[in-house]
PDB file of C-alpha atoms in Angstrom:
ATOM      1  CA  GLU A   1      10.052  -8.569  -6.252  1.00  0.00           C
ATOM      2  CA  ILE A   2       7.152  -6.531  -7.923  1.00  0.00           C
ATOM      3  CA  ARG A   3       5.396  -9.821  -8.531  1.00  0.00           C
ATOM      4  CA  LYS A   4       5.767 -10.904  -4.958  1.00  0.00           C
ATOM      5  CA  LEU A   5       4.664  -7.438  -3.773  1.00  0.00           C
ATOM      6  CA  SER A   6       1.560  -7.775  -6.017  1.00  0.00           C
ATOM      7  CA  VAL A   7       0.658 -11.334  -4.738  1.00  0.00           C
ATOM      8  CA  LEU A   8       1.320 -10.155  -1.138  1.00  0.00           C
ATOM      9  CA  ILE A   9      -1.151  -7.263  -1.575  1.00  0.00           C
ATOM     10  CA  LEU A  10      -3.739  -9.469  -3.088  1.00  0.00           C
ATOM     11  CA  LEU A  11      -3.347 -11.764  -0.056  1.00  0.00           C
ATOM     12  CA  GLU A  12      -3.343  -9.111   2.492  1.00  0.00           C
ATOM     13  CA  ASP A  13      -5.722  -6.606   1.097  1.00  0.00           C
ATOM     14  CA  GLY A  14      -8.018  -9.120  -0.738  1.00  0.00           C
ATOM     15  CA  VAL A  15      -8.713  -9.328  -4.347  1.00  0.00           C
ATOM     16  CA  HIS A  16      -9.593  -5.989  -5.842  1.00  0.00           C
ATOM     17  CA  LYS A  17      -9.546  -4.913  -9.501  1.00  0.00           C
ATOM     18  CA  THR A  18      -7.534  -1.782  -8.770  1.00  0.00           C
ATOM     19  CA  PHE A  19      -4.325  -1.428  -6.825  1.00  0.00           C
ATOM     20  CA  PRO A  20      -4.979  -0.136  -3.319  1.00  0.00           C
ATOM     21  CA  PRO A  21      -3.861   3.553  -3.294  1.00  0.00           C
ATOM     22  CA  HIS A  22      -2.589   3.234   0.277  1.00  0.00           C
ATOM     23  CA  ARG A  23      -0.012   0.689  -0.964  1.00  0.00           C
ATOM     24  CA  ILE A  24       1.672   3.161  -3.305  1.00  0.00           C
ATOM     25  CA  ASP A  25       5.187   4.038  -2.012  1.00  0.00           C
ATOM     26  CA  PRO A  26       5.822   7.758  -2.437  1.00  0.00           C
ATOM     27  CA  THR A  27       9.500   6.991  -3.180  1.00  0.00           C
ATOM     28  CA  TRP A  28       8.661   4.964  -6.334  1.00  0.00           C
ATOM     29  CA  THR A  29       9.518   6.665  -9.640  1.00  0.00           C
ATOM     30  CA  PRO A  30       6.813   7.004 -12.254  1.00  0.00           C
ATOM     31  CA  ALA A  31       8.352   3.988 -14.064  1.00  0.00           C
ATOM     32  CA  GLN A  32       8.234   1.952 -11.007  1.00  0.00           C
ATOM     33  CA  LEU A  33       4.680   2.827 -10.212  1.00  0.00           C
ATOM     34  CA  GLU A  34       3.737   2.004 -13.745  1.00  0.00           C
ATOM     35  CA  SER A  35       5.427  -1.350 -13.434  1.00  0.00           C
ATOM     36  CA  VAL A  36       3.745  -2.197 -10.033  1.00  0.00           C
ATOM     37  CA  LEU A  37       0.326  -1.206 -11.469  1.00  0.00           C
ATOM     38  CA  ARG A  38       0.937  -3.336 -14.593  1.00  0.00           C
ATOM     39  CA  ILE A  39       2.110  -6.449 -12.692  1.00  0.00           C
ATOM     40  CA  TYR A  40      -0.668  -6.157 -10.169  1.00  0.00           C
ATOM     41  CA  GLN A  41      -3.331  -5.977 -12.992  1.00  0.00           C
ATOM     42  CA  LEU A  42      -1.719  -8.967 -14.690  1.00  0.00           C
ATOM     43  CA  GLU A  43      -1.880 -11.001 -11.392  1.00  0.00           C
ATOM     44  CA  TYR A  44      -5.386  -9.878 -10.796  1.00  0.00           C
ATOM     45  CA  ASP A  45      -6.515 -10.886 -14.316  1.00  0.00           C
ATOM     46  CA  ARG A  46      -4.789 -14.161 -14.109  1.00  0.00           C
ATOM     47  CA  LEU A  47      -6.188 -15.004 -10.638  1.00  0.00           C
ATOM     48  CA  MET A  48      -9.780 -14.069 -11.696  1.00  0.00           C
ATOM     49  CA  SER A  49      -9.794 -16.075 -14.906  1.00  0.00           C
ATOM     50  CA  PRO A  50     -12.037 -19.121 -15.013  1.00  0.00           C
ATOM     51  CA  GLU A  51      -9.153 -21.328 -16.069  1.00  0.00           C
ATOM     52  CA  THR A  52      -7.065 -20.303 -12.996  1.00  0.00           C
ATOM     53  CA  LYS A  53     -10.064 -20.589 -10.615  1.00  0.00           C
ATOM     54  CA  HIS A  54     -10.653 -24.150 -11.992  1.00  0.00           C
ATOM     55  CA  ASP A  55      -7.031 -25.091 -11.699  1.00  0.00           C
ATOM     56  CA  ILE A  56      -6.717 -23.710  -8.166  1.00  0.00           C
ATOM     57  CA  ALA A  57      -9.789 -25.609  -7.024  1.00  0.00           C
ATOM     58  CA  ARG A  58      -8.555 -28.805  -8.596  1.00  0.00           C
ATOM     59  CA  LYS A  59      -5.060 -28.490  -7.009  1.00  0.00           C
ATOM     60  CA  PHE A  60      -6.715 -27.759  -3.662  1.00  0.00           C
ATOM     61  CA  ALA A  61      -8.985 -30.781  -3.986  1.00  0.00           C
ATOM     62  CA  ASP A  62      -5.996 -33.026  -4.980  1.00  0.00           C
ATOM     63  CA  ALA A  63      -3.815 -31.691  -2.027  1.00  0.00           C
ATOM     64  CA  THR A  64      -6.484 -31.765   0.643  1.00  0.00           C
ATOM     65  CA  GLY A  65      -9.056 -34.275  -0.515  1.00  0.00           C
ATOM     66  CA  THR A  66     -11.697 -31.588   0.009  1.00  0.00           C
ATOM     67  CA  THR A  67     -14.119 -30.743  -2.655  1.00  0.00           C
ATOM     68  CA  VAL A  68     -14.860 -27.060  -3.114  1.00  0.00           C
ATOM     69  CA  ASN A  69     -18.554 -26.998  -3.161  1.00  0.00           C
ATOM     70  CA  SER A  70     -19.910 -23.982  -1.172  1.00  0.00           C
ATOM     71  CA  PHE A  71     -19.421 -20.261  -1.638  1.00  0.00           C
ATOM     72  CA  GLU A  72     -17.634 -19.921   1.582  1.00  0.00           C
ATOM     73  CA  HIS A  73     -15.060 -22.582   0.643  1.00  0.00           C
ATOM     74  CA  HIS A  74     -14.479 -20.959  -2.704  1.00  0.00           C
ATOM     75  CA  ALA A  75     -12.370 -18.254  -1.041  1.00  0.00           C
ATOM     76  CA  GLU A  76      -9.962 -20.526   0.623  1.00  0.00           C
ATOM     77  CA  PRO A  77      -8.130 -22.128  -2.331  1.00  0.00           C
ATOM     78  CA  PRO A  78      -7.167 -18.827  -3.898  1.00  0.00           C
ATOM     79  CA  ARG A  79      -6.022 -17.598  -0.469  1.00  0.00           C
ATOM     80  CA  VAL A  80      -3.935 -20.744  -0.072  1.00  0.00           C
ATOM     81  CA  TYR A  81      -2.672 -20.337  -3.662  1.00  0.00           C
ATOM     82  CA  ARG A  82      -1.490 -16.822  -3.033  1.00  0.00           C
ATOM     83  CA  ARG A  83       0.318 -17.828   0.107  1.00  0.00           C
ATOM     84  CA  ALA A  84       2.050 -20.560  -1.761  1.00  0.00           C
ATOM     85  CA  LYS A  85       3.063 -18.132  -4.482  1.00  0.00           C
ATOM     86  CA  LEU A  86       4.955 -16.148  -1.916  1.00  0.00           C
ATOM     87  CA  SER A  87       7.011 -19.056  -1.074  1.00  0.00           C
ATOM     88  CA  GLU A  88      10.576 -19.049  -2.610  1.00  0.00           C
ATOM     89  CA  ASN A  89      10.294 -22.690  -3.659  1.00  0.00           C
ATOM     90  CA  CYS A  90       6.730 -22.606  -5.046  1.00  0.00           C
ATOM     91  CA  PRO A  91       6.386 -24.117  -8.506  1.00  0.00           C
ATOM     92  CA  LEU A  92       3.039 -22.329  -9.184  1.00  0.00           C
TER      93      LEU A  92
END
């Protein structure tokens, strides 16, 4: 559930290096908060890695037949990827 929350936040709030403070639930224990921050950072680091970016662009091109070749279009494959990761049956 924490991983899904992290992916959802990256999707809804955009990709930011730090966890959005307004997303902190005041009912979380210190251990839960630490876990959320750690998982968020792991998801962010993985999403921003050159290998993941290349893999996402390749999968997007394979699935859509569209080559990612402009700056504007570089944002769409990661957004689609994050949406897919929220799906229960997503193999990503």
